């Protein structure tokens, strides 16, 4: 565990006026689990995002689902209809993953919009690995497809592409595998 970055994260959270102590503690708890499960992941982007992250609500007429991380505003949004059948630790872990891979315009390997659904599903898969999910998931079918694709493109390719914000190796691997996903630009 990188204790110096974890200490910096604690300071960043403490100095963030947008969060209350319960939320700060929840972040610390989940980040420690994340860091223990994936100790080689660089937490510097996450630390920067935690300095200013806000929580908000998804508007009644917005179609963004139960949870959404707004990469442009650095805001974690939850549905007003967030029911008790969703695991809040899982949702916050997804936010931690997205902040950890934020480029300020996209997260994960979503550098190419063709990978949007795959990126959402892979974030869900990683959150499941890190903290589990005691609630519902809105991405069951997408996770199944992401798992199948990871066998085609390679699990290391998916993981490295996610944390380096580069979807090109995934697209190239799919093209090389001739799975019919060759797109013309």
PDB file of C-alpha atoms in Angstrom:
ATOM      1  CA  UNK A   1       0.000   0.000   0.000  1.00  0.00           C
ATOM      2  CA  UNK A   2       1.225   3.432  -0.920  1.00  0.00           C
ATOM      3  CA  UNK A   3       0.786   5.125   2.456  1.00  0.00           C
ATOM      4  CA  UNK A   4       2.056   8.549   1.355  1.00  0.00           C
ATOM      5  CA  UNK A   5      -0.605   8.840  -1.381  1.00  0.00           C
ATOM      6  CA  UNK A   6      -3.248   7.549   1.029  1.00  0.00           C
ATOM      7  CA  UNK A   7      -2.241  10.259   3.516  1.00  0.00           C
ATOM      8  CA  UNK A   8      -2.478  12.863   0.741  1.00  0.00           C
ATOM      9  CA  UNK A   9      -5.944  11.530  -0.130  1.00  0.00           C
ATOM     10  CA  UNK A  10      -7.058  11.887   3.491  1.00  0.00           C
ATOM     11  CA  UNK A  11      -5.879  15.513   3.484  1.00  0.00           C
ATOM     12  CA  UNK A  12      -7.604  16.183   0.156  1.00  0.00           C
ATOM     13  CA  UNK A  13     -10.862  14.759   1.467  1.00  0.00           C
ATOM     14  CA  UNK A  14     -10.581  16.672   4.741  1.00  0.00           C
ATOM     15  CA  UNK A  15     -10.100  19.937   2.833  1.00  0.00           C
ATOM     16  CA  UNK A  16     -12.989  19.325   0.420  1.00  0.00           C
ATOM     17  CA  UNK A  17     -15.827  21.566   1.658  1.00  0.00           C
ATOM     18  CA  UNK A  18     -18.373  19.743  -0.551  1.00  0.00           C
ATOM     19  CA  UNK A  19     -18.343  16.559   1.541  1.00  0.00           C
ATOM     20  CA  UNK A  20     -19.484  15.711   5.047  1.00  0.00           C
ATOM     21  CA  UNK A  21     -17.542  13.482   7.454  1.00  0.00           C
ATOM     22  CA  UNK A  22     -19.661  10.399   6.693  1.00  0.00           C
ATOM     23  CA  UNK A  23     -18.902  10.677   2.972  1.00  0.00           C
ATOM     24  CA  UNK A  24     -15.212  11.364   3.639  1.00  0.00           C
ATOM     25  CA  UNK A  25     -14.998   8.266   5.840  1.00  0.00           C
ATOM     26  CA  UNK A  26     -16.826   6.165   3.241  1.00  0.00           C
ATOM     27  CA  UNK A  27     -14.332   7.274   0.583  1.00  0.00           C
ATOM     28  CA  UNK A  28     -11.349   6.456   2.811  1.00  0.00           C
ATOM     29  CA  UNK A  29     -12.750   3.021   3.639  1.00  0.00           C
ATOM     30  CA  UNK A  30     -13.382   2.153  -0.009  1.00  0.00           C
ATOM     31  CA  UNK A  31     -10.110   3.617  -1.298  1.00  0.00           C
ATOM     32  CA  UNK A  32      -8.188   1.488   1.184  1.00  0.00           C
ATOM     33  CA  UNK A  33      -9.952  -1.634  -0.123  1.00  0.00           C
ATOM     34  CA  UNK A  34      -9.297  -0.494  -3.715  1.00  0.00           C
ATOM     35  CA  UNK A  35      -5.612   0.124  -2.980  1.00  0.00           C
ATOM     36  CA  UNK A  36      -5.275  -3.250  -1.253  1.00  0.00           C
ATOM     37  CA  UNK A  37      -6.877  -5.116  -4.178  1.00  0.00           C
ATOM     38  CA  UNK A  38      -5.034  -3.113  -6.877  1.00  0.00           C
ATOM     39  CA  UNK A  39      -1.869  -1.745  -5.259  1.00  0.00           C
ATOM     40  CA  UNK A  40      -0.176  -0.954  -8.577  1.00  0.00           C
ATOM     41  CA  UNK A  41      -2.870   1.486  -9.714  1.00  0.00           C
ATOM     42  CA  UNK A  42      -1.681   5.078  -9.522  1.00  0.00           C
ATOM     43  CA  UNK A  43      -3.939   7.115  -7.222  1.00  0.00           C
ATOM     44  CA  UNK A  44      -2.722  10.603  -8.187  1.00  0.00           C
ATOM     45  CA  UNK A  45      -5.674  11.373 -10.500  1.00  0.00           C
ATOM     46  CA  UNK A  46      -8.046  10.169  -7.806  1.00  0.00           C
ATOM     47  CA  UNK A  47      -6.360  12.392  -5.234  1.00  0.00           C
ATOM     48  CA  UNK A  48      -6.771  15.453  -7.490  1.00  0.00           C
ATOM     49  CA  UNK A  49     -10.462  14.717  -8.117  1.00  0.00           C
ATOM     50  CA  UNK A  50     -11.187  14.161  -4.419  1.00  0.00           C
ATOM     51  CA  UNK A  51     -10.093  17.725  -3.670  1.00  0.00           C
ATOM     52  CA  UNK A  52     -13.173  19.164  -5.400  1.00  0.00           C
ATOM     53  CA  UNK A  53     -15.639  16.315  -6.015  1.00  0.00           C
ATOM     54  CA  UNK A  54     -19.278  17.072  -5.238  1.00  0.00           C
ATOM     55  CA  UNK A  55     -22.351  14.912  -4.767  1.00  0.00           C
ATOM     56  CA  UNK A  56     -25.587  15.716  -6.520  1.00  0.00           C
ATOM     57  CA  UNK A  57     -28.872  14.368  -7.780  1.00  0.00           C
ATOM     58  CA  UNK A  58     -29.818  13.201 -11.239  1.00  0.00           C
ATOM     59  CA  UNK A  59     -32.738  15.294 -12.446  1.00  0.00           C
ATOM     60  CA  UNK A  60     -36.174  13.730 -12.541  1.00  0.00           C
ATOM     61  CA  UNK A  61     -36.313  13.787 -16.346  1.00  0.00           C
ATOM     62  CA  UNK A  62     -32.675  12.916 -17.045  1.00  0.00           C
ATOM     63  CA  UNK A  63     -32.056   9.431 -18.407  1.00  0.00           C
ATOM     64  CA  UNK A  64     -28.778   8.633 -16.698  1.00  0.00           C
ATOM     65  CA  UNK A  65     -29.787   5.658 -14.580  1.00  0.00           C
ATOM     66  CA  UNK A  66     -29.255   5.229 -10.866  1.00  0.00           C
ATOM     67  CA  UNK A  67     -25.721   6.586 -10.741  1.00  0.00           C
ATOM     68  CA  UNK A  68     -23.641   8.832 -12.994  1.00  0.00           C
ATOM     69  CA  UNK A  69     -20.190  10.375 -12.671  1.00  0.00           C
ATOM     70  CA  UNK A  70     -20.074  13.712 -14.493  1.00  0.00           C
ATOM     71  CA  UNK A  71     -16.451  13.884 -15.601  1.00  0.00           C
ATOM     72  CA  UNK A  72     -16.754  17.523 -16.730  1.00  0.00           C
ATOM     73  CA  UNK A  73     -18.111  18.810 -13.402  1.00  0.00           C
ATOM     74  CA  UNK A  74     -16.369  16.230 -11.191  1.00  0.00           C
ATOM     75  CA  UNK A  75     -19.704  15.422  -9.632  1.00  0.00           C
ATOM     76  CA  UNK A  76     -21.141  12.093  -8.479  1.00  0.00           C
ATOM     77  CA  UNK A  77     -24.854  12.039  -9.179  1.00  0.00           C
ATOM     78  CA  UNK A  78     -27.442   9.706  -7.729  1.00  0.00           C
ATOM     79  CA  UNK A  79     -31.031   9.187  -8.773  1.00  0.00           C
ATOM     80  CA  UNK A  80     -33.783  10.606  -6.597  1.00  0.00           C
ATOM     81  CA  UNK A  81     -35.312   7.156  -6.860  1.00  0.00           C
ATOM     82  CA  UNK A  82     -32.249   5.417  -5.432  1.00  0.00           C
ATOM     83  CA  UNK A  83     -33.892   2.422  -3.874  1.00  0.00           C
ATOM     84  CA  UNK A  84     -32.554   0.299  -1.070  1.00  0.00           C
ATOM     85  CA  UNK A  85     -31.834  -2.517  -3.534  1.00  0.00           C
ATOM     86  CA  UNK A  86     -28.664  -0.760  -4.762  1.00  0.00           C
ATOM     87  CA  UNK A  87     -25.361  -1.218  -2.950  1.00  0.00           C
ATOM     88  CA  UNK A  88     -24.036   2.251  -2.088  1.00  0.00           C
ATOM     89  CA  UNK A  89     -20.504   0.913  -1.522  1.00  0.00           C
ATOM     90  CA  UNK A  90     -20.552  -0.501  -5.039  1.00  0.00           C
ATOM     91  CA  UNK A  91     -21.777   2.805  -6.521  1.00  0.00           C
ATOM     92  CA  UNK A  92     -19.094   4.771  -4.674  1.00  0.00           C
ATOM     93  CA  UNK A  93     -16.442   2.284  -5.810  1.00  0.00           C
ATOM     94  CA  UNK A  94     -17.503   2.890  -9.406  1.00  0.00           C
ATOM     95  CA  UNK A  95     -17.049   6.614  -8.762  1.00  0.00           C
ATOM     96  CA  UNK A  96     -13.586   5.982  -7.310  1.00  0.00           C
ATOM     97  CA  UNK A  97     -12.636   4.001 -10.415  1.00  0.00           C
ATOM     98  CA  UNK A  98     -13.928   6.712 -12.712  1.00  0.00           C
ATOM     99  CA  UNK A  99     -12.136   9.468 -10.816  1.00  0.00           C
ATOM    100  CA  UNK A 100      -8.955   7.351 -10.872  1.00  0.00           C
ATOM    101  CA  UNK A 101      -9.117   7.204 -14.671  1.00  0.00           C
ATOM    102  CA  UNK A 102     -10.546  10.650 -15.390  1.00  0.00           C
ATOM    103  CA  UNK A 103      -8.974  12.700 -18.167  1.00  0.00           C
ATOM    104  CA  UNK A 104     -11.466  15.540 -17.528  1.00  0.00           C
ATOM    105  CA  UNK A 105     -13.269  14.532 -20.743  1.00  0.00           C
ATOM    106  CA  UNK A 106     -13.724  10.766 -20.343  1.00  0.00           C
ATOM    107  CA  UNK A 107     -12.899   7.899 -17.992  1.00  0.00           C
ATOM    108  CA  UNK A 108     -11.342   4.498 -18.511  1.00  0.00           C
ATOM    109  CA  UNK A 109     -10.775   3.468 -22.124  1.00  0.00           C
ATOM    110  CA  UNK A 110     -13.721   5.508 -23.373  1.00  0.00           C
ATOM    111  CA  UNK A 111     -11.323   7.482 -25.604  1.00  0.00           C
ATOM    112  CA  UNK A 112     -13.405   6.169 -28.497  1.00  0.00           C
ATOM    113  CA  UNK A 113     -17.183   6.493 -28.198  1.00  0.00           C
ATOM    114  CA  UNK A 114     -17.570   3.027 -29.708  1.00  0.00           C
ATOM    115  CA  UNK A 115     -16.287   1.690 -26.387  1.00  0.00           C
ATOM    116  CA  UNK A 116     -18.803   3.555 -24.187  1.00  0.00           C
ATOM    117  CA  UNK A 117     -20.950   0.549 -23.194  1.00  0.00           C
ATOM    118  CA  UNK A 118     -17.889  -1.657 -22.782  1.00  0.00           C
ATOM    119  CA  UNK A 119     -16.294   0.972 -20.540  1.00  0.00           C
ATOM    120  CA  UNK A 120     -19.410   1.167 -18.327  1.00  0.00           C
ATOM    121  CA  UNK A 121     -19.550  -2.623 -18.048  1.00  0.00           C
ATOM    122  CA  UNK A 122     -15.840  -2.928 -17.302  1.00  0.00           C
ATOM    123  CA  UNK A 123     -16.137  -0.307 -14.554  1.00  0.00           C
ATOM    124  CA  UNK A 124     -18.954  -2.406 -13.089  1.00  0.00           C
ATOM    125  CA  UNK A 125     -16.817  -5.563 -13.305  1.00  0.00           C
ATOM    126  CA  UNK A 126     -13.879  -3.863 -11.562  1.00  0.00           C
ATOM    127  CA  UNK A 127     -16.159  -2.505  -8.826  1.00  0.00           C
ATOM    128  CA  UNK A 128     -17.562  -6.015  -8.335  1.00  0.00           C
ATOM    129  CA  UNK A 129     -14.019  -7.336  -7.950  1.00  0.00           C
ATOM    130  CA  UNK A 130     -12.975  -4.602  -5.521  1.00  0.00           C
ATOM    131  CA  UNK A 131     -15.973  -4.389  -3.193  1.00  0.00           C
ATOM    132  CA  UNK A 132     -18.626  -6.781  -4.495  1.00  0.00           C
ATOM    133  CA  UNK A 133     -22.239  -5.863  -5.059  1.00  0.00           C
ATOM    134  CA  UNK A 134     -24.968  -6.725  -2.592  1.00  0.00           C
ATOM    135  CA  UNK A 135     -27.580  -4.945  -4.712  1.00  0.00           C
ATOM    136  CA  UNK A 136     -28.972  -4.708  -8.205  1.00  0.00           C
ATOM    137  CA  UNK A 137     -26.957  -3.984 -11.316  1.00  0.00           C
ATOM    138  CA  UNK A 138     -28.285  -2.218 -14.383  1.00  0.00           C
ATOM    139  CA  UNK A 139     -25.498  -3.703 -16.525  1.00  0.00           C
ATOM    140  CA  UNK A 140     -25.840  -7.493 -16.267  1.00  0.00           C
ATOM    141  CA  UNK A 141     -25.903  -8.161 -20.029  1.00  0.00           C
ATOM    142  CA  UNK A 142     -23.161  -5.637 -20.723  1.00  0.00           C
ATOM    143  CA  UNK A 143     -20.924  -7.289 -18.105  1.00  0.00           C
ATOM    144  CA  UNK A 144     -21.448 -10.671 -19.752  1.00  0.00           C
ATOM    145  CA  UNK A 145     -20.376  -9.245 -23.122  1.00  0.00           C
ATOM    146  CA  UNK A 146     -17.413  -7.413 -21.531  1.00  0.00           C
ATOM    147  CA  UNK A 147     -16.244 -10.682 -19.962  1.00  0.00           C
ATOM    148  CA  UNK A 148     -16.502 -12.463 -23.312  1.00  0.00           C
ATOM    149  CA  UNK A 149     -14.635  -9.647 -25.071  1.00  0.00           C
ATOM    150  CA  UNK A 150     -11.894  -9.720 -22.445  1.00  0.00           C
ATOM    151  CA  UNK A 151     -11.127 -13.277 -23.552  1.00  0.00           C
ATOM    152  CA  UNK A 152     -10.819 -12.101 -27.156  1.00  0.00           C
ATOM    153  CA  UNK A 153      -8.745  -8.958 -26.585  1.00  0.00           C
ATOM    154  CA  UNK A 154      -6.931 -10.201 -23.493  1.00  0.00           C
ATOM    155  CA  UNK A 155      -7.585  -9.383 -19.862  1.00  0.00           C
ATOM    156  CA  UNK A 156      -4.299  -7.475 -19.552  1.00  0.00           C
ATOM    157  CA  UNK A 157      -5.173  -5.389 -22.614  1.00  0.00           C
ATOM    158  CA  UNK A 158      -8.535  -4.442 -21.077  1.00  0.00           C
ATOM    159  CA  UNK A 159      -7.003  -3.619 -17.713  1.00  0.00           C
ATOM    160  CA  UNK A 160      -4.085  -1.613 -19.117  1.00  0.00           C
ATOM    161  CA  UNK A 161      -6.322   0.229 -21.588  1.00  0.00           C
ATOM    162  CA  UNK A 162      -8.682   1.186 -18.773  1.00  0.00           C
ATOM    163  CA  UNK A 163      -6.004   2.626 -16.501  1.00  0.00           C
ATOM    164  CA  UNK A 164      -4.022   4.302 -19.316  1.00  0.00           C
ATOM    165  CA  UNK A 165      -7.114   5.856 -20.922  1.00  0.00           C
ATOM    166  CA  UNK A 166      -6.413   4.294 -24.302  1.00  0.00           C
ATOM    167  CA  UNK A 167      -9.086   2.332 -26.132  1.00  0.00           C
ATOM    168  CA  UNK A 168      -7.013   1.783 -29.277  1.00  0.00           C
ATOM    169  CA  UNK A 169      -5.435  -1.529 -28.125  1.00  0.00           C
ATOM    170  CA  UNK A 170      -8.939  -2.934 -27.559  1.00  0.00           C
ATOM    171  CA  UNK A 171     -10.167  -1.876 -30.990  1.00  0.00           C
ATOM    172  CA  UNK A 172      -6.991  -3.189 -32.615  1.00  0.00           C
ATOM    173  CA  UNK A 173      -7.286  -6.528 -30.796  1.00  0.00           C
ATOM    174  CA  UNK A 174     -10.901  -6.880 -31.927  1.00  0.00           C
ATOM    175  CA  UNK A 175      -9.928  -6.047 -35.497  1.00  0.00           C
ATOM    176  CA  UNK A 176      -7.034  -8.506 -35.351  1.00  0.00           C
ATOM    177  CA  UNK A 177      -9.355 -11.197 -34.053  1.00  0.00           C
ATOM    178  CA  UNK A 178     -11.636 -10.564 -37.018  1.00  0.00           C
ATOM    179  CA  UNK A 179     -14.762 -10.584 -34.935  1.00  0.00           C
ATOM    180  CA  UNK A 180     -16.642  -8.393 -37.355  1.00  0.00           C
ATOM    181  CA  UNK A 181     -16.106  -5.229 -35.375  1.00  0.00           C
ATOM    182  CA  UNK A 182     -14.023  -3.395 -37.958  1.00  0.00           C
ATOM    183  CA  UNK A 183     -15.385   0.087 -38.281  1.00  0.00           C
ATOM    184  CA  UNK A 184     -14.652   2.631 -40.952  1.00  0.00           C
ATOM    185  CA  UNK A 185     -14.094   6.166 -39.821  1.00  0.00           C
TER     186      UNK A 185
END
